[in-house]
Short mmCIF file of C-alpha atoms and ligand atoms in Angstrom, two decimals:
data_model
loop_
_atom_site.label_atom_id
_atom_site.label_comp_id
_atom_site.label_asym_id
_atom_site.label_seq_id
_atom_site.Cartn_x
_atom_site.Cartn_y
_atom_site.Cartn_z
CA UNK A 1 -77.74 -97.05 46.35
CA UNK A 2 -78.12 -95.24 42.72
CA UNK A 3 -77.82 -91.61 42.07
CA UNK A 4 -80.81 -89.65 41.46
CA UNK A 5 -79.25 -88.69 38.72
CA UNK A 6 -77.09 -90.60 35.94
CA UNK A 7 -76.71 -88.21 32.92
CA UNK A 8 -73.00 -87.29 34.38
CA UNK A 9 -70.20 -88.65 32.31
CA UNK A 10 -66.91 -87.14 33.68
CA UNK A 11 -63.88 -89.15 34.03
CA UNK A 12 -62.83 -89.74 38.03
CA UNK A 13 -58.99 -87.89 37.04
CA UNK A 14 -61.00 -84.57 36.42
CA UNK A 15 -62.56 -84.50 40.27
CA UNK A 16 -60.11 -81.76 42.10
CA UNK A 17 -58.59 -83.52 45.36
CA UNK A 18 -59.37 -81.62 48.00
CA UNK A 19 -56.96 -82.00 51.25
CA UNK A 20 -58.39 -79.02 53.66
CA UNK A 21 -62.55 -79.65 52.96
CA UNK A 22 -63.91 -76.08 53.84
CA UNK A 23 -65.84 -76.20 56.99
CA UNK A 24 -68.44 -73.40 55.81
CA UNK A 25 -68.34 -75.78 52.41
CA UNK A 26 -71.53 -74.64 50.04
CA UNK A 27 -73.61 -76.91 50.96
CA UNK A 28 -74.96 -76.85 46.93
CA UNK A 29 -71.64 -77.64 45.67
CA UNK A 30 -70.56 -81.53 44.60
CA UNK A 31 -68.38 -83.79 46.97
CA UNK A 32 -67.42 -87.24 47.09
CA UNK A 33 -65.53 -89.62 49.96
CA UNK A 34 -63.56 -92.08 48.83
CA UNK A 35 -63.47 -94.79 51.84
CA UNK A 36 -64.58 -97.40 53.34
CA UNK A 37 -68.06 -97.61 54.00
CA UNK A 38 -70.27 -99.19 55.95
CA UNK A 39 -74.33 -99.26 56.62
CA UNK A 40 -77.24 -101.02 57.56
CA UNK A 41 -80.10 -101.97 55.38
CA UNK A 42 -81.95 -104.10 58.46
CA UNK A 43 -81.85 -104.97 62.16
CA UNK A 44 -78.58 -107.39 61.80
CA UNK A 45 -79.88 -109.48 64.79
CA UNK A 46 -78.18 -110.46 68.19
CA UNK A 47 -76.10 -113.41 66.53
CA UNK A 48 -72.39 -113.07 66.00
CA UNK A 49 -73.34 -113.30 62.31
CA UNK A 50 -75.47 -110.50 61.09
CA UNK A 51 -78.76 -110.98 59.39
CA UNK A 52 -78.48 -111.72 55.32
CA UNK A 53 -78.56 -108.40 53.82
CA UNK A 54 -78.66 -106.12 56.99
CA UNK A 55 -75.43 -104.78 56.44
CA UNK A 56 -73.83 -102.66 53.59
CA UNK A 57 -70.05 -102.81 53.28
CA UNK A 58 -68.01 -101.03 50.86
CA UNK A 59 -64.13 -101.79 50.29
CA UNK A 60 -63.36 -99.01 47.75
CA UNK A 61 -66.85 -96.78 47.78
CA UNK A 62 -68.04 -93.72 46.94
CA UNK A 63 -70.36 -91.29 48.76
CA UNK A 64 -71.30 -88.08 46.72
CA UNK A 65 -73.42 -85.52 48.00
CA UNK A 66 -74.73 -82.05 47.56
CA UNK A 67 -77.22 -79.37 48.74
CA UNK A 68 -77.03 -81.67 52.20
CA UNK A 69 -78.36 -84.48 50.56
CA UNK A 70 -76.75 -87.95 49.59
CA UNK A 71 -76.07 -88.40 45.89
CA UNK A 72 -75.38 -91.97 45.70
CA UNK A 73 -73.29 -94.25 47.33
CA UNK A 74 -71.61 -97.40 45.65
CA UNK A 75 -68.20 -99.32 44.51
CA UNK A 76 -65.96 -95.84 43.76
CA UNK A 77 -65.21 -97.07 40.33
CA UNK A 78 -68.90 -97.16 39.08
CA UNK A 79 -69.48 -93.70 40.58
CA UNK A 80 -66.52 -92.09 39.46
CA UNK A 81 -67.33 -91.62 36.05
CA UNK A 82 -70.74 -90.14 36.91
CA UNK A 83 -69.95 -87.48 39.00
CA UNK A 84 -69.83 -83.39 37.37
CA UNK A 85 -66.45 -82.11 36.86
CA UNK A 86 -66.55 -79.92 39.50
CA UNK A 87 -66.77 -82.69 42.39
CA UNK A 88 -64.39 -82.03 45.42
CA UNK A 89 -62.92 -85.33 45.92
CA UNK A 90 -62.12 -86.00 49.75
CA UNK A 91 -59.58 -89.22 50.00
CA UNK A 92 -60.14 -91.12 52.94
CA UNK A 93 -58.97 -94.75 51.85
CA UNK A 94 -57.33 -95.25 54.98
CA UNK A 95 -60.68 -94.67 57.12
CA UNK A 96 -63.85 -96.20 57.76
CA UNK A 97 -67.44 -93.72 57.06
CA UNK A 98 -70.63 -94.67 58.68
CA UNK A 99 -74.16 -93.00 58.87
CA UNK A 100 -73.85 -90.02 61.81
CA UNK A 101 -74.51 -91.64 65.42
CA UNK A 102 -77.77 -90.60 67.13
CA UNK A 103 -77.89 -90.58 70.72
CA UNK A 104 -82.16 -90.51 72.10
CA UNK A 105 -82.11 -89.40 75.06
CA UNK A 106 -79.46 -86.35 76.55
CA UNK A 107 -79.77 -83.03 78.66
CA UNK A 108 -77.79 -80.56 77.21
CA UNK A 109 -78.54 -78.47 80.67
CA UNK A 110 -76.58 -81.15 82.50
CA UNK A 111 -73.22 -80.70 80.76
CA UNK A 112 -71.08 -79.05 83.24
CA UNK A 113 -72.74 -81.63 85.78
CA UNK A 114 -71.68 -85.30 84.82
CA UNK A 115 -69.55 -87.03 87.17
CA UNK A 116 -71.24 -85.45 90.48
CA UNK A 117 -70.65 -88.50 92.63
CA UNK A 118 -72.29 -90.94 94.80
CA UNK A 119 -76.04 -90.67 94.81
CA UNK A 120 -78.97 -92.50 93.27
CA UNK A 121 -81.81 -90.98 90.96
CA UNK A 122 -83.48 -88.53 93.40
CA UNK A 123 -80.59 -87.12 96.07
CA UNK A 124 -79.00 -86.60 92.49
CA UNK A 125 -81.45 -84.73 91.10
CA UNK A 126 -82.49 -82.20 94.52
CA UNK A 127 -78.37 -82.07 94.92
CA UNK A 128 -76.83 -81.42 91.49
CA UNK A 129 -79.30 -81.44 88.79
CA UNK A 130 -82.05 -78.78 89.64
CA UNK A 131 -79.64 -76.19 91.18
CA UNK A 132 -77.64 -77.01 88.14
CA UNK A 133 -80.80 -76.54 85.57
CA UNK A 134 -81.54 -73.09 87.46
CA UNK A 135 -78.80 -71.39 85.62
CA UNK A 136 -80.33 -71.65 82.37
CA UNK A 137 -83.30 -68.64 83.50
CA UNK A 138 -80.01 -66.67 81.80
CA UNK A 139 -80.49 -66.58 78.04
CA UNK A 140 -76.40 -66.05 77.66
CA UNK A 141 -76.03 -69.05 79.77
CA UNK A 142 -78.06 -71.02 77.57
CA UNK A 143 -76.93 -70.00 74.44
CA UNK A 144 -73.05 -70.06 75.60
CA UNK A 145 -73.87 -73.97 76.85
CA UNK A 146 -75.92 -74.75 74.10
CA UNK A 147 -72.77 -74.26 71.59
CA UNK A 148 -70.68 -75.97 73.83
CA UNK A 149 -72.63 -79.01 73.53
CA UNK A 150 -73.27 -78.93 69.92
CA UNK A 151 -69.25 -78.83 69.91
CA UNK A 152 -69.06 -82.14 71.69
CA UNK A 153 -71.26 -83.65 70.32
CA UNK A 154 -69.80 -83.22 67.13
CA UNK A 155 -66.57 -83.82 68.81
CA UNK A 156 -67.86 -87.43 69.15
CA UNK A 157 -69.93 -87.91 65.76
CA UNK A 158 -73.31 -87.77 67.30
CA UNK A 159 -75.50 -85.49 64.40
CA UNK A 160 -78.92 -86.17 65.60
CA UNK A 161 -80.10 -86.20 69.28
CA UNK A 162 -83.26 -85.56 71.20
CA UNK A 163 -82.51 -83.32 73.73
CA UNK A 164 -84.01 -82.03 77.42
CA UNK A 165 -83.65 -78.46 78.11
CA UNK A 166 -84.93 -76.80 81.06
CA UNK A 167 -88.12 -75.33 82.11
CA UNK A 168 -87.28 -71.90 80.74
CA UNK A 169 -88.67 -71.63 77.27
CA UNK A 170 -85.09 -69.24 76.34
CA UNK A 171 -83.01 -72.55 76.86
CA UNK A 172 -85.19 -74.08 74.01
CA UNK A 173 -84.91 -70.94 71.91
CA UNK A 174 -81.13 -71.08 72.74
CA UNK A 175 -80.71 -74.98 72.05
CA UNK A 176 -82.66 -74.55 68.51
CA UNK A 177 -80.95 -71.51 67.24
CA UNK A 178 -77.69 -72.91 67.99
CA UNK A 179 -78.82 -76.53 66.46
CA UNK A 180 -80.34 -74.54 62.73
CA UNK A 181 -77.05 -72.46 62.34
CA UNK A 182 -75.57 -75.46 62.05
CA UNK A 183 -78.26 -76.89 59.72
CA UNK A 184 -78.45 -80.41 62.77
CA UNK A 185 -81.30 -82.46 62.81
CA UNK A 186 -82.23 -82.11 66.38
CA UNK A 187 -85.46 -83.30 68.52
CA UNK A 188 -85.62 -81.48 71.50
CA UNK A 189 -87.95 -79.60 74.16
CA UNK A 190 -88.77 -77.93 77.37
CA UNK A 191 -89.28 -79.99 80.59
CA UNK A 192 -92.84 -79.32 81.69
CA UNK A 193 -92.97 -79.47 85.94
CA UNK A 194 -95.34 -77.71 88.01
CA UNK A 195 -94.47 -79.45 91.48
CA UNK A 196 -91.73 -81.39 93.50
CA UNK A 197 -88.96 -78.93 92.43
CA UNK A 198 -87.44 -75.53 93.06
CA UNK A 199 -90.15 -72.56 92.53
CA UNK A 200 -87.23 -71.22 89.95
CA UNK A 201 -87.72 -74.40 87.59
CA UNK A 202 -91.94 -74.95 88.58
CA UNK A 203 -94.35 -74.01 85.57
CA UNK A 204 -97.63 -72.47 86.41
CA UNK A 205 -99.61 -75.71 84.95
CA UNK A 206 -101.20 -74.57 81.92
CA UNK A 207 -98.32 -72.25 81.35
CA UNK A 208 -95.97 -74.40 80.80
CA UNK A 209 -98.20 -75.77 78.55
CA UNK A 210 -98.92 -72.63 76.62
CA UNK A 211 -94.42 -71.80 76.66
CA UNK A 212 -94.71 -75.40 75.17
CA UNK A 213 -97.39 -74.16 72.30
CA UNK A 214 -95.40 -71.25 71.59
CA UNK A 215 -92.08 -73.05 71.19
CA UNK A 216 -93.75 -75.59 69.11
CA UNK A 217 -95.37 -72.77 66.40
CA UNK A 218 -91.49 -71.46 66.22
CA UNK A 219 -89.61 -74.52 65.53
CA UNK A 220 -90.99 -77.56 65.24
CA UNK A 221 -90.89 -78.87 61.36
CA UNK A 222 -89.00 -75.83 60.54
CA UNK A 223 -85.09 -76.26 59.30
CA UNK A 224 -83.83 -79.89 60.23
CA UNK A 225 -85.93 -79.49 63.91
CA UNK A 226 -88.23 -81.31 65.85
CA UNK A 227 -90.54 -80.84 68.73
CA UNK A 228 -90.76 -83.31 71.81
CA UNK A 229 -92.88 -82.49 73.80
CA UNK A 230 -91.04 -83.43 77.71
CA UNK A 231 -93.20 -83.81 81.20
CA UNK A 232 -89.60 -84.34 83.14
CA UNK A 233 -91.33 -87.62 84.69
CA UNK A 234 -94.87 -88.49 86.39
CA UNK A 235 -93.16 -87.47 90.07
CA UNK A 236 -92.61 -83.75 88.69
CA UNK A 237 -96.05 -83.09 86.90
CA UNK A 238 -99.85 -82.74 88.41
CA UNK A 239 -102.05 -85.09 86.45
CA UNK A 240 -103.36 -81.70 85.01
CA UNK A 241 -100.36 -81.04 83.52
CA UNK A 242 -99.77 -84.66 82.02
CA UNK A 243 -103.30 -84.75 80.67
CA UNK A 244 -102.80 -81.27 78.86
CA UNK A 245 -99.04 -83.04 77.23
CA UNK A 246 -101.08 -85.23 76.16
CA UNK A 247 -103.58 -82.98 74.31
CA UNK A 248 -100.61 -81.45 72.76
CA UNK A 249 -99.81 -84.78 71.23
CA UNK A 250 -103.35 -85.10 70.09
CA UNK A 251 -103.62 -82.05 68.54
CA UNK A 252 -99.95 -82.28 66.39
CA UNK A 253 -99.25 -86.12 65.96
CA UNK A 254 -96.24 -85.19 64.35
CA UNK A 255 -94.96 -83.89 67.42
CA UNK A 256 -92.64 -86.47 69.33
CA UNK A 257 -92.76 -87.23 73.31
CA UNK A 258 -90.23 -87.80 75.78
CA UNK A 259 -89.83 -88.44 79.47
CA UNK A 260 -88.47 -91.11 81.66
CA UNK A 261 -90.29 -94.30 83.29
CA UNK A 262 -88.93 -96.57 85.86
CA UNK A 263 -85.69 -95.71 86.20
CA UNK A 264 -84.99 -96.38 90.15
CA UNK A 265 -86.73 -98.26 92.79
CA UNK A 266 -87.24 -95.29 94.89
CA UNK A 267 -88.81 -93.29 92.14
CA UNK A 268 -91.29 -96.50 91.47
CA UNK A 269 -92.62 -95.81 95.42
CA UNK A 270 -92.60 -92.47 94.77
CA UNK A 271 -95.13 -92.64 91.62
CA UNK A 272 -96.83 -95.58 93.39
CA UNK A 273 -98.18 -93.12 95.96
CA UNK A 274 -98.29 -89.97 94.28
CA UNK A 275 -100.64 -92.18 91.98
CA UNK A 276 -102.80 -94.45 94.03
CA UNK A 277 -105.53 -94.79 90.88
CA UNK A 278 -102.61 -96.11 88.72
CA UNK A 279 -102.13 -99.57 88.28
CA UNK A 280 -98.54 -99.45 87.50
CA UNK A 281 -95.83 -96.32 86.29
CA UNK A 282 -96.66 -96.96 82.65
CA UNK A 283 -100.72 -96.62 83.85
CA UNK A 284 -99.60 -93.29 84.58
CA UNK A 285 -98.45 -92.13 81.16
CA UNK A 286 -101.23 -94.15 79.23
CA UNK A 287 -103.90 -92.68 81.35
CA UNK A 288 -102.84 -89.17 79.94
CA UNK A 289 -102.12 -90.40 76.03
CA UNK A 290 -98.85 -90.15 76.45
CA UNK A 291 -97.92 -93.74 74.93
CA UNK A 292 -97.64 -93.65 71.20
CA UNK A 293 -95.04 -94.28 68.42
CA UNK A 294 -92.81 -91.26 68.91
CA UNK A 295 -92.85 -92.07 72.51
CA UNK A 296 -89.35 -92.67 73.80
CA UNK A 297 -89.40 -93.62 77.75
CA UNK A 298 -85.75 -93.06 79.17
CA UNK A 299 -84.30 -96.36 81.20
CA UNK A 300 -88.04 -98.72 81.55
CA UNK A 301 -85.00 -100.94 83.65
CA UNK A 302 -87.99 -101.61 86.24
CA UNK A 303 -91.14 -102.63 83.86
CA UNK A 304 -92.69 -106.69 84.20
CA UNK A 305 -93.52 -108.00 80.84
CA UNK A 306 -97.05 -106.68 80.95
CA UNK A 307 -95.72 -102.90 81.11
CA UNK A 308 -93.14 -104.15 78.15
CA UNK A 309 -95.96 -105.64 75.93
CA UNK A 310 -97.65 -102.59 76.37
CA UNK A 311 -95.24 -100.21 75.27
CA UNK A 312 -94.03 -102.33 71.86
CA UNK A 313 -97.85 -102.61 71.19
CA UNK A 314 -98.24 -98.81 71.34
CA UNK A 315 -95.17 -99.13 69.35
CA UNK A 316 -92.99 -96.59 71.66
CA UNK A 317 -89.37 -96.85 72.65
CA UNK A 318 -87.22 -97.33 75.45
CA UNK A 319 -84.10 -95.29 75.93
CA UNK A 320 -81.24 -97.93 76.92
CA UNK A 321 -78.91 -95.43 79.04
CA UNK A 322 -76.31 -98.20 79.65
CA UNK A 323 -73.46 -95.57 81.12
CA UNK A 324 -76.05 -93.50 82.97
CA UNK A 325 -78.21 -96.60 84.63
CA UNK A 326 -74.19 -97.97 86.16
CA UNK A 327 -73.41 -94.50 87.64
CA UNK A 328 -77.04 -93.66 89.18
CA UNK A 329 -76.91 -97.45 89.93
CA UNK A 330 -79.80 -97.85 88.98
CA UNK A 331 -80.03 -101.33 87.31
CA UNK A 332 -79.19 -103.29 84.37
CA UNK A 333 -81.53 -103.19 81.58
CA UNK A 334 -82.57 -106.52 80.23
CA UNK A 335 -82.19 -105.66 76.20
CA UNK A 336 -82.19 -109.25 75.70
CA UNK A 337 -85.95 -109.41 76.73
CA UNK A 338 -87.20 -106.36 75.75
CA UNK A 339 -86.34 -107.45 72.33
CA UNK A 340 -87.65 -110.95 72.90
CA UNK A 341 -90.59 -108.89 73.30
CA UNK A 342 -90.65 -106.56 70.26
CA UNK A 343 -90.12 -103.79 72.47
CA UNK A 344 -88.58 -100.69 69.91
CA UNK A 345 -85.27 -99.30 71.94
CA UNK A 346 -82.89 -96.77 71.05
CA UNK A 347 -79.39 -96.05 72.95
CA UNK A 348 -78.96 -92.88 74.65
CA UNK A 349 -76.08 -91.16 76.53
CA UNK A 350 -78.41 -89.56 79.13
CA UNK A 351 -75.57 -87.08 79.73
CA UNK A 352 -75.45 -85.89 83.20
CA UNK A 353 -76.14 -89.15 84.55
CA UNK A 354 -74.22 -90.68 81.84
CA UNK A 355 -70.88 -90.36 81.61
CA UNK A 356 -69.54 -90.40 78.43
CA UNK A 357 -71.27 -87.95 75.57
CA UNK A 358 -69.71 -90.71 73.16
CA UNK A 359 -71.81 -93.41 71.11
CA UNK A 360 -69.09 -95.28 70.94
CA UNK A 361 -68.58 -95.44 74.91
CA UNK A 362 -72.04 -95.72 75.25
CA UNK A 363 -71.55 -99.45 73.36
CA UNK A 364 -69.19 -100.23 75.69
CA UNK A 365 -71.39 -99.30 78.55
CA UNK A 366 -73.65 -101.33 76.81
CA UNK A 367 -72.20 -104.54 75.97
CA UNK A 368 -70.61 -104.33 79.76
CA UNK A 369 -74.34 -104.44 80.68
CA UNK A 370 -75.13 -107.48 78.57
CA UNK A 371 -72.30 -108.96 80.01
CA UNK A 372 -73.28 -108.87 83.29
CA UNK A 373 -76.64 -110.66 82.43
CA UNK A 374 -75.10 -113.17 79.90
CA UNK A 375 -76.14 -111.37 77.06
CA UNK A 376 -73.33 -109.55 75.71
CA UNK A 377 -74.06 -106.98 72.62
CA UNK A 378 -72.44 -107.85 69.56
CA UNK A 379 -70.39 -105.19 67.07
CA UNK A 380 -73.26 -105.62 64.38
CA UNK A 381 -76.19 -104.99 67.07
CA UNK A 382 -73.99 -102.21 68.27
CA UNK A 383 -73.63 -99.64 65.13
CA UNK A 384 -76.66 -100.69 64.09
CA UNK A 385 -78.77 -99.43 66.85
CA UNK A 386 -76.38 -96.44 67.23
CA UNK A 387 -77.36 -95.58 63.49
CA UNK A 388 -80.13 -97.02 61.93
CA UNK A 389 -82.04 -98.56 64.96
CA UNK A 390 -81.83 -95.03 66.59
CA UNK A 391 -82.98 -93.59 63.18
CA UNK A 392 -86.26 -96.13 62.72
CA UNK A 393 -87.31 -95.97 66.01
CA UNK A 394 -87.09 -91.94 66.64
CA UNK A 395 -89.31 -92.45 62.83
CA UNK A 396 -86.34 -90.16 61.58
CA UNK A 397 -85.12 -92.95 59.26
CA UNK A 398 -86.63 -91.47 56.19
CA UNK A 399 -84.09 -88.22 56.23
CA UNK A 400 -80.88 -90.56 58.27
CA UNK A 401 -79.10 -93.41 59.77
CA UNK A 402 -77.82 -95.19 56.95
CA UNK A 403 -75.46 -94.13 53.67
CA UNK A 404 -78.72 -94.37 51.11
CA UNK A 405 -79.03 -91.67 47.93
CA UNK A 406 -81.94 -89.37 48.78
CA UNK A 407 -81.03 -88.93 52.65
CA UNK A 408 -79.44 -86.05 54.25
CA UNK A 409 -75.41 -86.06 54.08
CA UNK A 410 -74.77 -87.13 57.81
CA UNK A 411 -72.21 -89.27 58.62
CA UNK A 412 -68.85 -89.86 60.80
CA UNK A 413 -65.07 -90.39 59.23
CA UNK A 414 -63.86 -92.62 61.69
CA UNK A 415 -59.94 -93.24 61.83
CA UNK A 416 -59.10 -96.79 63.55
CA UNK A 417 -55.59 -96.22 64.09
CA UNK A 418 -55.96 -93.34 65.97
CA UNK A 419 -53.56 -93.39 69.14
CA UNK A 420 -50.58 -95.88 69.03
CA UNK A 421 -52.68 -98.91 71.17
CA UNK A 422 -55.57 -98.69 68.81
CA UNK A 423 -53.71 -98.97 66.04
CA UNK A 424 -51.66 -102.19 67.54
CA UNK A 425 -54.92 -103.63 68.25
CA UNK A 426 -56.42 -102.83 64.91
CA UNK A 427 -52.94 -105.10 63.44
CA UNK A 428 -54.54 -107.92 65.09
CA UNK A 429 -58.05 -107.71 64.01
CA UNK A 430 -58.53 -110.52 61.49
CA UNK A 431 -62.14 -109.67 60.21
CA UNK A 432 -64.58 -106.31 60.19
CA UNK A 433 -66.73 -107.65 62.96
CA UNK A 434 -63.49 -107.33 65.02
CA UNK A 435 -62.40 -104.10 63.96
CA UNK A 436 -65.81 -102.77 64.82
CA UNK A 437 -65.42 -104.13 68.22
CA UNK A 438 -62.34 -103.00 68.60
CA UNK A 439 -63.95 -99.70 67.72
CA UNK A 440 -66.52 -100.16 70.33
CA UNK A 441 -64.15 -100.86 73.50
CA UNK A 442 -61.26 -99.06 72.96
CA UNK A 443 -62.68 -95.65 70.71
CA UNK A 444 -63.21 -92.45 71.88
CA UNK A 445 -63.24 -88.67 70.40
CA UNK A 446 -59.81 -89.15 68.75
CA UNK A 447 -61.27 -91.57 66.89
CA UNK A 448 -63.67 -89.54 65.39
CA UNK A 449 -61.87 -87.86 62.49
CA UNK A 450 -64.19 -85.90 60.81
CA UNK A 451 -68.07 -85.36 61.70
CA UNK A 452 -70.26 -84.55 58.67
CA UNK A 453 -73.73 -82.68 58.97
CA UNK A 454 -76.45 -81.25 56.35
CA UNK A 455 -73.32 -81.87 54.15
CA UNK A 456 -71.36 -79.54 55.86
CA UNK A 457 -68.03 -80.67 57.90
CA UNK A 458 -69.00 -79.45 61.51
CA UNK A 459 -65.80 -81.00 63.25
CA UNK A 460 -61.80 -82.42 62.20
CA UNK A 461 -59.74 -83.51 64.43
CA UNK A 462 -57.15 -81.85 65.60
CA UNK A 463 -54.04 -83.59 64.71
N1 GUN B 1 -85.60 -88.65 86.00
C1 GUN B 1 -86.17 -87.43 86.07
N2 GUN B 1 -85.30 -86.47 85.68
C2 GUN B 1 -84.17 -87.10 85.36
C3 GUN B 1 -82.89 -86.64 84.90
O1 GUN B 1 -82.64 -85.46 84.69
N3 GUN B 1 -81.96 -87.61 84.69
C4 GUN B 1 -82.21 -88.94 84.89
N4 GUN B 1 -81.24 -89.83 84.65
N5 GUN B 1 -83.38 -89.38 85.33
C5 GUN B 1 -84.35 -88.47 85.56
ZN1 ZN B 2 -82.62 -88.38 81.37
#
């Protein structure tokens, strides 16, 4: 947690307060938070204490950044003195800073769909989600829903996400361009399916591939982007298509892979016949190299141990959709023994089967899952996976997820006291393991005061 740099000897009284941060900030220019902070170094464990030296806490601390990149971060009175005279000093002693939330798995094309009600995985997807996903053949559309999103999800302190669009290459242009003006580090794609859905959403098969090819020479590795390459899920692609994903990942390893795996029972019949020659779902992917380290698999809620082992030795990642998997209904995912079993997971919205865009609601989803099978998610295991975990197993944890000098400047002002009942609660907490659960159960956008990206302040709450 050192500055790059420690030839800086200003006094802390010549930093200018700043009260109104400017939202179009330059990005180049020197600013510091005074707050609370808190980080992960390490995987804190499932134990109500966390792991020795997994977690970073800060009482008075310092974060300084500029050009979009973290300065150093320590005790505010040792990096007072170091910082140039020209620092704009944000006070926010009375709030809590962590590393921006990432959220791996969401469908920006689903927004205006959550909360359709009543059906499991695939009425839900014939009845709401491809009529739904049709709309975005309309650039405008795109780009108008693409903002939108990027608003929320700065509304809720989520800077980094990896992110379905639809099968029209424009939505991906749309969800980039929208995603670099506001200098986000953003995964994201366009679904690849030539069969089992409308003729207005089905690629020709190599097509698709080729849109894919061209929409990874435009963006991916350029700005804060990423590519991932997305087959929707084995049901909606000919093995032709799967195989050719696959040669995509061959040819760029750098290039990162998503789709979902056993999800819902009905879906597991479905692949089971579509793919006689497969021994199991997973077979399916692995038989087109589709199983590798920036592999994340939305849900795996369905998978025996053998599919499990395979995935954490390929070393990919499961999407835990907690919210998503209660409103499809379609199971609850065994973290406990996925972890038992090594198995990398991140946590995911999976908005519009989820139903909160919110990583905090998307810990209570998830410890009201562990709940249910005995297992119940502690605070630690909670922000850490929301941050960090998310971070290490997307591989994004060199650039964020935790408060460290060198990484990008993305993080969350969180105010605990904000609505009347939160801050009663928050009188009673007696210890920071309780505030962050607190946090966890009862937060929501209000309680995301500021959201902080490439250094920039995207969002403030409104009152
Ligand atoms: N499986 C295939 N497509 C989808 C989707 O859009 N949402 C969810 N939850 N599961 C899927
Ligand atoms: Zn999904």
């Amino acid at each position: 947690m050192d500055a790059p740099d420690s030839s800086l000897g200003h006094a802390a009284e010549s930093i200018r307060p700043a009260r109104q941060p400017d939202v179009a900030a330059q990005p180049s220019a020197h600013h510091v938070i005074r707050a609370r902070l808190l980080s992960f170094n390490a995987d804190p464990g499932d134990d109500d204490t966390p792991a020795e030296g997994s977690v970073s806490y800060i009482e008075d601390g310092a974060l300084w950044w500029s050009g979009g990149v973290i300065q150093a971060v320590g005790e505010y009175a040792h990096i007072a003195p170091r910082l140039p005279a020209d620092t704009t000093l944000i006070d926010h002693r009375d709030k809590l800073v962590m590393p921006g939330f990432i959220d791996s798995h969401v469908h920006y094309v689903q927004l205006e769909i959550m909360a359709s009600y009543g059906r499991q995985l695939l009425d839900w997807l014939n009845e709401y989600t491809f009529p739904e996903e049709c709309r975005f053949a309309k650039r405008e559309h795109a780009e108008h829903i693409a903002d939108v999103f990027l608003d929320e999800l700065m509304r809720v302190g989520t800077t980094t996400a990896q992110v379905f669009c639809s099968s029209h290459p424009g939505s991906v242009d749309a969800f980039f361009s929208a995603a670099r003006r506001r200098d986000l580090c953003m995964l994201a794609g366009k679904v690849l399916m030539d069969r089992h859905a409308p003729d207005a959403l089905t690629d020709d098969t190599l097509g698709g591939i080729r849109d894919s090819e061209r929409l990874i020479s435009d963006w991916h590795g350029t700005a804060r982007l990423g590519y991932s390459v997305t087959p929707r899920f084995a049901p909606t692609s000919t093995r032709a298509q799967l195989d050719a994903a696959g040669g995509l990942l061959r040819n760029d390893p750098s290039l990162w892979l998503q789709t979902h795996l056993a999800e819902n029972l009905g879906e597991l019949d479905w692949v089971a016949e579509l793919f006689p020659g497969s021994r199991d779902y997973l077979h399916v992917y692995e038989a087109s190299d589709l199983v590798g380290p920036r592999s994340t698999f939305a849900h795996g809620i369905h998978l025996d141990d053998g599919m499990r082992q395979r995935l954490a030795d390929r070393g990919a990642n499961i999407a835990f959709c907690p919210s998503s998997n209660l409103f499809l209904g379609s199971g609850l995912f065994d973290r406990a023994g996925a972890r038992q079993q090594r198995l990398k997971l991140t946590l995911a919205s999976d908005i519009g089967a989820g139903t909160d865009l919110s990583g905090l609601a998307t810990l209570k989803a998830a410890y009201q899952v562990g709940q249910l099978r005995g297992t119940p998610l502690t605070a630690w295991a909670g922000f850490h996976d929301l941050t960090l975990g998310n971070a290490v197993s997307l591989s994004l944890d060199d650039r964020i997820g935790s408060l460290t000098a060198g990484k990008d400047a993305d993080f969350v002002v969180i105010d605990p006291m904000a609505s009347p009942l939160m801050a009663r609660r928050m009188g009673r907490t007696r210890s920071l393991s309780e505030e962050l659960f607190t946090l966890m159960m009862m937060g929501d956008d209000r309680t995301i005061y500021e959201t902080w990206a490439g250094g920039r302040l995207q969002h403030r709450r409104q009152g």
